[in-house]
Coordinates of C-alpha atoms in Angstrom, one line a residue:
X158 CA 32.5 -21.4 -11.0
X159 CA 29.0 -20.2 -11.9
X160 CA 28.4 -16.8 -13.4
X161 CA 25.4 -14.7 -12.7
X162 CA 24.0 -15.2 -16.2
X163 CA 24.4 -19.0 -15.9
X164 CA 22.5 -19.0 -12.6
X165 CA 19.6 -17.1 -14.0
X166 CA 19.5 -19.6 -16.9
X167 CA 19.6 -22.6 -14.6
X168 CA 16.8 -21.0 -12.5
X169 CA 14.4 -21.7 -15.4
X170 CA 15.8 -25.2 -16.0
X171 CA 16.3 -26.9 -12.6
X172 CA 13.5 -28.2 -10.3
X173 CA 12.6 -25.6 -7.7
X174 CA 10.7 -25.7 -4.4
X175 CA 8.7 -22.4 -4.2
X176 CA 7.3 -21.2 -0.9
X177 CA 5.3 -18.1 -0.2
X178 CA 5.6 -15.9 2.9
X179 CA 3.8 -12.7 3.7
X180 CA 5.5 -10.0 5.7
X181 CA 4.5 -6.6 7.1
X182 CA 6.6 -3.6 7.7
X183 CA 6.2 0.0 8.9
X184 CA 7.4 3.1 7.1
X185 CA 10.7 4.2 8.7
X186 CA 11.3 0.8 10.2
X187 CA 13.0 -2.4 9.0
X188 CA 12.1 -5.9 7.8
X189 CA 14.2 -9.1 7.6
X190 CA 13.6 -11.4 4.6
X191 CA 14.7 -14.8 5.6
X192 CA 16.2 -17.4 3.2
X193 CA 15.1 -20.8 4.5
X194 CA 17.4 -23.7 3.7
X195 CA 16.3 -27.3 3.8
X196 CA 18.3 -29.7 6.0
X197 CA 21.6 -30.6 4.3
X198 CA 21.3 -27.8 1.7
X199 CA 24.8 -26.2 1.6
X200 CA 24.5 -22.9 -0.2
X201 CA 27.2 -22.1 -2.7
X202 CA 25.5 -19.0 -4.4
X203 CA 22.4 -16.9 -3.6
X204 CA 20.6 -14.2 -5.5
X205 CA 18.1 -11.8 -4.0
X206 CA 15.7 -9.9 -6.4
X207 CA 12.8 -7.5 -6.2
X208 CA 10.1 -8.7 -8.6
X209 CA 7.7 -5.7 -8.6
X210 CA 7.1 -3.1 -10.0
X211 CA 10.2 -4.0 -12.0
X212 CA 12.7 -6.8 -11.6
X213 CA 15.8 -5.5 -9.9
X214 CA 18.9 -7.3 -8.5
X215 CA 19.4 -6.5 -4.8
X216 CA 22.1 -8.7 -3.4
X217 CA 24.2 -11.7 -4.2
X218 CA 26.5 -14.2 -2.5
X219 CA 29.3 -15.6 -4.7
X220 CA 32.5 -17.3 -3.9
X221 CA 32.0 -16.6 -0.2
X222 CA 31.6 -12.8 -0.6
X223 CA 28.5 -10.7 -0.1
X224 CA 27.5 -7.9 -2.6
X225 CA 24.8 -5.4 -2.3
X226 CA 26.0 -2.4 -4.4
X227 CA 23.5 -2.9 -7.2
X228 CA 21.7 0.0 -8.8
X229 CA 18.1 -0.3 -7.6
X230 CA 15.6 1.7 -5.6
X231 CA 16.9 -0.1 -2.5
X232 CA 20.5 1.0 -3.1
X233 CA 22.0 2.0 0.3
X234 CA 19.1 0.4 2.2
X235 CA 20.0 -3.2 1.8
X236 CA 22.1 -5.4 4.1
X237 CA 22.9 -9.1 3.4
X238 CA 23.6 -11.0 6.5
X239 CA 25.9 -14.0 6.8
X240 CA 22.9 -16.4 7.1
X241 CA 21.8 -14.9 3.7
X242 CA 18.8 -13.1 5.1
X243 CA 18.2 -9.7 3.6
X244 CA 17.4 -6.7 5.7
X245 CA 15.7 -3.6 4.2
X246 CA 15.8 -0.3 6.1
X247 CA 14.5 2.3 6.4
X248 CA 11.3 1.2 4.7
X249 CA 9.3 3.5 2.4
X250 CA 5.7 3.3 1.4
X251 CA 6.7 2.3 -2.1
X252 CA 8.6 -0.7 -1.0
X253 CA 5.6 -3.0 -1.0
X254 CA 5.9 -5.9 -3.5
X255 CA 7.3 -9.4 -4.1
X256 CA 10.8 -10.6 -3.5
X257 CA 12.6 -13.8 -4.4
X258 CA 15.8 -15.5 -3.4
X259 CA 17.5 -18.2 -5.6
X260 CA 19.7 -20.6 -3.7
X261 CA 22.2 -23.0 -5.4
X262 CA 23.9 -25.7 -3.3
X263 CA 27.2 -27.4 -3.8
X264 CA 25.6 -30.1 -6.0
X265 CA 24.1 -27.7 -8.4
X266 CA 20.5 -28.0 -7.1
X267 CA 18.5 -24.8 -7.1
X268 CA 15.6 -23.6 -4.9
X269 CA 13.6 -20.4 -5.2
X270 CA 11.6 -18.8 -2.4
X271 CA 9.2 -15.9 -2.9
X272 CA 8.1 -13.4 -0.2
X273 CA 5.4 -10.8 -0.3
X274 CA 6.0 -7.5 1.6
X275 CA 3.4 -5.0 2.5
X276 CA 4.5 -1.7 4.0
X277 CA 2.1 0.4 6.1
X278 CA 2.2 3.9 7.4
X279 CA 2.1 4.4 11.2
X280 CA -1.4 5.1 12.3
X281 CA -1.9 8.7 13.5
X282 CA -3.9 9.7 16.5
X283 CA -7.6 9.6 15.4
X284 CA -10.1 12.5 15.7
X285 CA -13.5 12.0 17.2
X286 CA -16.5 14.3 16.6
X287 CA -19.6 14.3 18.8
X288 CA -23.1 14.8 17.4
X289 CA -26.1 14.8 19.8
X290 CA -29.9 15.1 20.1
X291 CA -31.8 15.5 23.3
X292 CA -35.3 14.4 24.2
X293 CA -37.3 17.2 25.8
X294 CA -36.1 20.3 27.5
X295 CA -35.3 18.8 30.9
X296 CA -32.0 19.7 32.5
X297 CA -30.1 17.4 32.7
X298 CA -31.8 15.6 29.7
X299 CA -33.5 12.3 30.3
X300 CA -32.3 10.7 27.1
X301 CA -29.5 11.8 24.7
X302 CA -28.8 10.1 21.4
X303 CA -25.1 10.4 20.5
X304 CA -23.3 9.8 17.3
X305 CA -19.5 9.5 17.6
X306 CA -17.6 9.9 14.3
X307 CA -14.0 8.7 14.2
X308 CA -11.5 9.5 11.5
X309 CA -7.7 8.9 11.1
X310 CA -6.2 11.7 8.9
X311 CA -3.8 11.0 6.0
X312 CA -3.8 7.3 6.2
X313 CA -5.5 4.3 4.4
X314 CA -5.8 0.6 5.0
X315 CA -7.0 1.0 8.6
X316 CA -9.6 -0.7 10.7
X317 CA -12.0 1.2 13.1
X318 CA -13.3 -0.3 16.3
X319 CA -14.9 1.0 19.5
X320 CA -14.6 0.2 23.1
X321 CA -16.6 1.2 26.1
X322 CA -14.1 1.9 28.9
X323 CA -14.6 -0.2 32.0
X324 CA -16.9 -2.6 30.1
X325 CA -15.9 -6.3 30.0
X326 CA -15.3 -7.2 26.3
X327 CA -13.7 -5.3 23.5
X328 CA -16.3 -4.7 20.8
X329 CA -19.7 -3.1 20.8
X330 CA -22.9 -4.3 19.3
X331 CA -22.7 -4.1 15.4
X332 CA -26.2 -2.6 15.1
X333 CA -24.8 0.7 16.6
X334 CA -22.0 0.9 14.1
X335 CA -22.1 2.6 10.7
X336 CA -19.7 3.4 7.8
X337 CA -17.5 0.4 8.4
X338 CA -17.2 1.2 12.1
X339 CA -16.3 4.8 11.8
X340 CA -19.6 6.0 13.3
X341 CA -21.0 4.7 16.6
X342 CA -24.5 5.4 17.9
X343 CA -25.3 5.2 21.6
X344 CA -28.2 6.2 23.8
X345 CA -27.3 7.8 27.1
X346 CA -29.1 8.9 30.3
X347 CA -28.1 10.8 33.5
X348 CA -26.7 7.6 34.9
X349 CA -24.1 7.4 32.0
X350 CA -22.4 10.7 32.8
X351 CA -19.1 8.9 33.5
X352 CA -19.3 6.5 30.6
X353 CA -16.3 6.9 28.1
X354 CA -15.9 5.5 24.7
X355 CA -12.6 4.9 22.8
X356 CA -12.1 4.8 19.1
X357 CA -9.3 2.5 18.1
X358 CA -7.7 2.8 14.7
X359 CA -5.3 0.1 13.6
X360 CA -3.4 -1.6 10.8
X361 CA -1.3 -4.8 11.0
X362 CA 1.8 -2.9 12.3
X363 CA 0.5 0.0 14.5
X364 CA -2.5 1.4 16.3
X365 CA -3.7 4.4 18.2
X366 CA -6.8 5.5 20.1
X367 CA -8.7 8.5 21.5
X368 CA -11.2 8.5 24.4
X369 CA -14.2 10.8 24.8
X370 CA -17.0 11.2 27.4
X371 CA -20.1 12.0 25.3
X372 CA -22.4 12.9 28.3
X373 CA -20.6 16.2 28.7
X374 CA -21.8 17.1 25.2
X375 CA -25.3 16.2 26.1
X376 CA -25.2 18.7 29.0
X377 CA -23.8 21.5 26.9
X378 CA -26.2 20.8 24.0
X379 CA -25.2 22.1 20.6
X380 CA -22.6 24.5 22.1
X381 CA -19.8 26.0 20.0
X382 CA -17.5 23.2 18.9
X383 CA -20.3 20.6 19.2
X384 CA -23.0 19.6 16.7
X385 CA -26.5 18.4 16.8
X386 CA -27.5 14.9 15.5
X387 CA -28.6 16.4 12.2
X388 CA -25.1 17.4 11.4
X389 CA -24.1 13.7 11.4
X390 CA -25.5 13.7 7.9
X391 CA -22.4 15.7 6.9
X392 CA -20.4 12.7 7.9
X393 CA -22.6 9.9 6.6
X394 CA -23.7 11.5 3.3
X395 CA -21.1 12.0 0.6
X396 CA -21.0 15.0 -1.7
X397 CA -23.3 13.4 -4.2
X398 CA -25.7 16.4 -3.8
X399 CA -23.1 18.7 -5.1
X400 CA -22.5 16.5 -8.1
X401 CA -26.2 16.4 -8.9
X402 CA -26.4 20.1 -8.7
X403 CA -23.3 20.4 -11.0
X404 CA -25.0 18.1 -13.5
X405 CA -28.2 20.1 -13.5
X406 CA -26.2 23.3 -14.1
X407 CA -24.4 21.5 -17.0
X408 CA -27.7 20.6 -18.6
X409 CA -29.0 24.1 -18.2
X410 CA -25.8 25.7 -19.4
X411 CA -25.2 23.3 -22.4
X412 CA -28.9 22.8 -23.2
X413 CA -30.7 23.3 -26.5
X414 CA -30.1 27.0 -26.5
X415 CA -26.3 26.8 -26.1
X416 CA -24.1 27.8 -29.0
X417 CA -24.3 30.7 -31.4
X418 CA -26.7 29.2 -34.0
X419 CA -28.9 27.6 -31.3
X420 CA -29.1 30.9 -29.5
X421 CA -30.3 32.5 -32.7
X422 CA -33.0 29.8 -33.1
X423 CA -34.2 30.3 -29.6
X424 CA -34.2 34.0 -30.0
X425 CA -36.5 33.5 -33.1
X426 CA -38.8 31.1 -31.2
X427 CA -39.1 33.6 -28.2
X428 CA -39.3 37.0 -30.0
X429 CA -39.8 40.0 -27.8
X430 CA -43.3 41.4 -27.8
X431 CA -43.7 44.9 -29.4
X432 CA -46.6 47.3 -29.0
X433 CA -48.6 48.3 -32.1
X434 CA -48.4 52.1 -32.7
X435 CA -51.6 54.0 -32.1
X436 CA -53.4 55.0 -35.2

C-alpha cells in the first residue's frame, strides 16, 4: 500500500493531467471543490492540499477511509465527501488561494487538478450623496444639474453601475459617469420630478442597491444635509492639495535656515538694525 511520502514523490514522476478551475465564495458561506475523475479512473488514494500562502495538507483518502484532521488554517472547517469533493465552511476573507487534489487510481496512474478560489465580502448597502446646481432663481427651477455620488463602505473589489427606474435598459450613457461609475451626472427639469435613479454595487457573489429621487433636492436647494454642485469636488478631487501644502511646510521648516549652525549663519546674514547714538 502507498504511503503519503511515496505518493508525493510519485506526484513529481508520473504523467499528470492538470486542469484549472476558478471558483468564487462569500465570507461566511461555503464552497465545494470538486475532484473530477476521467471515465474508468478508479480512485485508490486522494490528497487535497492548499498551495498558497503556504503548502498545507487538508484532507486525504487512504485505504477507504477519509481523514481531515490535519493542522492547517482550515482545521475544523473542512469536510471530505464520499465523492472526494472538498467542502470549506465557513469561509474567511483570507481563504483565497490555489488548491490541488492528487488522485491515484488502482493501476498507479496519477492525476492532479488545480483550483483557484477567490473569497469576497458581502456587499453592504451603498450610500448616495446628492450634489446640485440650479439655473436662475425660478421656483421650481427650470434646469437642475445633479451629481450623484455612490459609495460602498468597508469593501473593495466592487463594481458600480446606475439604473434609471422605469427606463427600458439597464445602463446609462457613459459620458455621464465619472470615477469608474461612482459619480453620475444628470440634467433634470420640472418634468423629471418623479424620476428615480438607483446605484447598484456588486461583486461576483453579492449585490445591493439604493434608490434616490434627485428632483426633491433641486426643490430644496442646498438645504441642510444637501450640497451644491461645487461640493462634488470633495468627492472627485483627492487629498493631493493637503499633501502639497504639507510639502511646502516641510521645505519652509527644513529649509536653508534649519539647524543650529544654519540658524547662526542666517542670523549673521540678517542682523538686526541698530540706531547710532546721538553725538
